[in-house]
Coordinates of C-alpha atoms in Angstrom, one line a residue:
X30 CA 83.5 111.5 64.2
X31 CA 79.7 110.7 64.9
X32 CA 77.1 109.2 62.8
X33 CA 76.5 112.5 61.1
X34 CA 78.1 112.7 57.6
X35 CA 80.3 115.8 57.4
X36 CA 80.8 117.5 54.1
X37 CA 83.0 115.6 51.6
X38 CA 86.5 116.4 51.5
X39 CA 88.5 116.8 48.3
X40 CA 90.1 113.9 46.7
X41 CA 93.8 113.9 45.7
X42 CA 95.0 110.5 45.0
X43 CA 96.8 111.6 41.7
X44 CA 95.5 110.0 38.4
X45 CA 94.4 106.7 40.2
X46 CA 91.0 105.3 40.3
X47 CA 91.6 104.8 43.9
X48 CA 89.8 107.4 45.8
X49 CA 90.4 106.5 49.5
X50 CA 91.9 103.9 51.8
X51 CA 89.8 102.9 54.8
X52 CA 91.7 101.0 57.7
X53 CA 90.7 99.1 60.5
X54 CA 92.4 99.6 63.9
X55 CA 93.0 96.6 66.3
X56 CA 95.0 93.8 64.7
X57 CA 95.4 95.8 61.4
X58 CA 97.3 98.8 62.3
X59 CA 98.1 98.3 66.0
X60 CA 99.0 94.9 67.7
X61 CA 96.1 94.9 70.2
X62 CA 93.8 91.7 69.4
X63 CA 95.9 89.9 72.0
X64 CA 95.4 92.7 74.4
X65 CA 91.7 92.5 74.0
X66 CA 91.6 88.7 74.7
X67 CA 93.8 89.0 77.7
X68 CA 91.7 91.6 79.1
X69 CA 88.5 89.6 78.7
X70 CA 90.3 86.5 80.2
X71 CA 91.3 88.6 83.2
X72 CA 87.9 90.2 83.8
X73 CA 86.2 86.9 83.5
X74 CA 88.6 85.3 85.8
X75 CA 87.8 87.8 88.5
X76 CA 84.1 86.9 87.9
X77 CA 84.8 83.3 88.6
X78 CA 84.9 82.1 84.9
X79 CA 87.5 80.6 82.6
X80 CA 87.3 81.5 79.0
X81 CA 87.8 78.8 76.4
X82 CA 90.5 79.7 73.9
X83 CA 88.2 78.5 71.1
X84 CA 85.8 81.5 71.8
X85 CA 88.6 83.9 70.7
X86 CA 87.8 83.7 66.9
X87 CA 84.2 84.4 67.9
X88 CA 84.8 87.5 69.8
X89 CA 87.7 88.9 67.6
X90 CA 87.0 91.9 65.4
X91 CA 83.3 92.3 66.4
X92 CA 81.3 95.1 68.3
X93 CA 81.7 95.0 72.0
X94 CA 78.0 94.5 72.5
X95 CA 78.2 91.2 70.5
X96 CA 81.5 90.0 72.2
X97 CA 80.2 90.7 75.7
X98 CA 76.8 89.1 75.1
X99 CA 78.6 85.9 73.6
X100 CA 80.7 85.7 76.6
X101 CA 78.2 86.2 79.2
X102 CA 76.0 83.7 77.7
X103 CA 78.8 81.2 77.2
X104 CA 80.0 81.5 81.0
X105 CA 76.9 82.4 82.7
X106 CA 78.5 85.3 84.4
X107 CA 76.3 87.6 86.6
X108 CA 76.9 90.9 84.9
X109 CA 75.1 92.8 82.2
X110 CA 76.3 93.6 78.7
X111 CA 76.4 97.3 79.6
X112 CA 78.5 96.8 82.8
X113 CA 80.7 94.4 81.1
X114 CA 81.4 96.7 78.1
X115 CA 82.3 99.6 80.5
X116 CA 84.6 97.1 82.5
X117 CA 86.4 95.8 79.6
X118 CA 87.0 99.3 78.1
X119 CA 88.4 100.6 81.3
X120 CA 90.7 97.5 81.7
X121 CA 91.9 97.6 78.0
X122 CA 92.7 101.4 78.4
X123 CA 94.7 100.6 81.5
X124 CA 96.7 97.6 79.7
X125 CA 97.6 99.7 76.7
X126 CA 98.7 102.9 78.9
X127 CA 100.1 105.7 76.6
X128 CA 101.5 103.5 73.7
X129 CA 100.6 100.6 71.7
X130 CA 102.7 98.6 69.3
X131 CA 102.1 99.0 65.6
X132 CA 101.8 96.2 63.3
X133 CA 104.7 95.7 60.9
X134 CA 104.5 98.0 57.9
X135 CA 101.8 100.3 59.6
X136 CA 104.0 103.2 60.0
X137 CA 105.4 103.1 56.6
X138 CA 102.0 102.6 54.8
X139 CA 100.5 105.6 56.7
X140 CA 103.3 107.7 55.9
X141 CA 103.1 106.8 52.3
X142 CA 99.4 107.6 52.1
X143 CA 99.9 110.9 53.8
X144 CA 102.8 111.9 51.5
X145 CA 100.6 111.2 48.5
X146 CA 97.6 112.9 49.9
X147 CA 95.3 110.0 49.7
X148 CA 92.1 110.4 51.7
X149 CA 92.3 108.0 54.5
X150 CA 89.9 106.9 57.3
X151 CA 90.2 104.8 60.6
X152 CA 87.2 102.6 60.8
X153 CA 86.9 100.6 63.9
X154 CA 84.4 98.7 66.0
X155 CA 86.0 99.9 69.1
X156 CA 84.6 102.8 71.2
X157 CA 85.5 106.3 70.6
X158 CA 87.3 106.4 74.2
X159 CA 89.5 103.5 73.1
X160 CA 90.2 105.0 69.6
X161 CA 91.2 108.3 71.0
X162 CA 93.7 106.5 73.2
X163 CA 95.3 104.5 70.3
X164 CA 95.5 107.8 68.2
X165 CA 98.2 108.9 70.6
X166 CA 100.3 106.1 68.9
X167 CA 99.0 106.2 65.4
X168 CA 98.8 110.0 65.0
X169 CA 95.5 111.8 64.7
X170 CA 96.8 113.7 61.8
X171 CA 97.3 110.7 59.7
X172 CA 93.4 110.3 59.0
X173 CA 91.0 112.5 57.4
X174 CA 88.4 111.1 59.8
X175 CA 87.9 108.3 62.1
X176 CA 84.6 106.2 62.7
X177 CA 84.1 104.5 66.1
X178 CA 81.8 101.5 66.7
X179 CA 79.6 103.4 69.3
X180 CA 78.9 106.2 67.0
X181 CA 77.0 104.4 64.4
X182 CA 73.6 102.6 64.6
X183 CA 75.0 99.3 63.3
X184 CA 78.7 98.6 63.3
X185 CA 80.6 95.8 61.8
X186 CA 79.8 93.4 60.4
X187 CA 77.2 95.6 58.9
X188 CA 78.4 97.9 56.0
X189 CA 77.4 101.1 57.6
X190 CA 80.7 102.1 59.1
X191 CA 82.4 101.8 55.7
X192 CA 79.6 103.4 53.8
X193 CA 79.8 106.3 56.1
X194 CA 83.5 106.8 55.8
X195 CA 83.4 106.6 52.0
X196 CA 80.5 109.1 51.9
X197 CA 82.4 111.5 54.2
X198 CA 85.5 111.3 52.0
X199 CA 83.3 111.9 48.8
X200 CA 84.5 108.6 47.5
X201 CA 82.5 105.8 45.8
X202 CA 82.8 102.4 47.8
X203 CA 83.9 100.6 44.9
X204 CA 86.8 102.9 44.5
X205 CA 87.9 102.5 48.1
X206 CA 90.4 99.9 49.3
X207 CA 89.7 98.6 52.8
X208 CA 92.4 97.1 54.9
X209 CA 91.1 94.5 57.5
X210 CA 92.4 91.6 59.8
X211 CA 89.1 89.7 60.7
X212 CA 86.4 88.1 59.0
X213 CA 83.9 90.3 60.7
X214 CA 85.6 93.4 59.3
X215 CA 86.0 91.9 55.9
X216 CA 82.2 91.1 55.8
X217 CA 81.4 94.6 56.6
X218 CA 83.7 96.0 53.9
X219 CA 82.5 93.6 51.2
X220 CA 78.8 94.3 52.0
X221 CA 79.8 98.2 51.4
X222 CA 81.0 97.2 48.1
X223 CA 84.6 98.0 48.7
X224 CA 87.7 96.0 47.7
X225 CA 89.2 94.4 50.4
X226 CA 92.8 93.5 51.5
X227 CA 92.9 91.0 54.3
X228 CA 95.7 90.7 56.9
X229 CA 94.5 88.0 59.0
X230 CA 95.5 88.4 62.8
X231 CA 93.4 85.6 64.4
X232 CA 91.9 82.9 62.3
X233 CA 92.2 82.3 58.4
X234 CA 90.6 84.4 55.7
X235 CA 90.4 82.9 52.2
X236 CA 90.9 84.9 49.1
X237 CA 87.7 85.5 47.2
X238 CA 86.6 87.8 44.3
X239 CA 87.1 91.2 45.3
X240 CA 89.4 90.2 48.2
X241 CA 93.0 89.9 48.5
X242 CA 94.8 88.2 51.3
X243 CA 98.4 89.1 52.3
X244 CA 100.5 88.0 55.2
X245 CA 101.5 91.4 56.5
X246 CA 101.1 95.1 55.9
X247 CA 104.9 94.9 54.7
X248 CA 103.4 93.5 51.5
X249 CA 101.1 96.6 51.0
X250 CA 102.0 100.0 49.5
X251 CA 100.2 102.6 47.4
X252 CA 101.1 101.0 44.1
X253 CA 99.6 97.7 45.4
X254 CA 96.4 99.4 46.4
X255 CA 95.9 101.1 43.2
X256 CA 96.6 97.8 41.3
X257 CA 93.3 96.4 43.1
X258 CA 91.1 99.0 41.4
X259 CA 90.4 99.3 37.7
X260 CA 91.3 102.6 36.3
X261 CA 88.6 105.2 35.7
X262 CA 87.2 105.5 32.0

């Protein structure tokens, strides 16, 4: 979808106060955070620079513009943010080819949400071209809508992508459960006023009010997500 908000869709999440489930993509539903880092390492190696492993937690989960700018500044590479963004996207697409590995529990959770007609959105900082490739593995029909990082004026860690998704699904942010794997994504969802389930992929995420941390999507099902939100009066 684009940054224009479509007409709200009907909510059919049974009698629960849960109105929608919004999910991050890389590292949450698909095991691609390592692919992104390997791509960045390879590209900068060709440019004559070596990336420090400690930088990985800085670039993970963030928008391409932020990650590219940080790596250029840190290495002094002679390339612009725009040029690097295009190159990284092209190399990443080539690396994942036609299939990407799903995170444990992702297939089961998406199937359960679809079976119960829970409005579901994919909300990613990745660009549309990357999302469309990954959807070949995830299944486009599993989501009522998808929001890409290059289709909103401000992407994560700003709340805009999650606010847009909630509005498009006719849901109030406080009645949405968000599943994220990085501190950047968690910050975006919490700023939007959503309840957050963190499944850390790179780096630690501590529990906090309105935030639940689990070890895997295997620990998440519809009953669990409904339990996070108080019943409607």
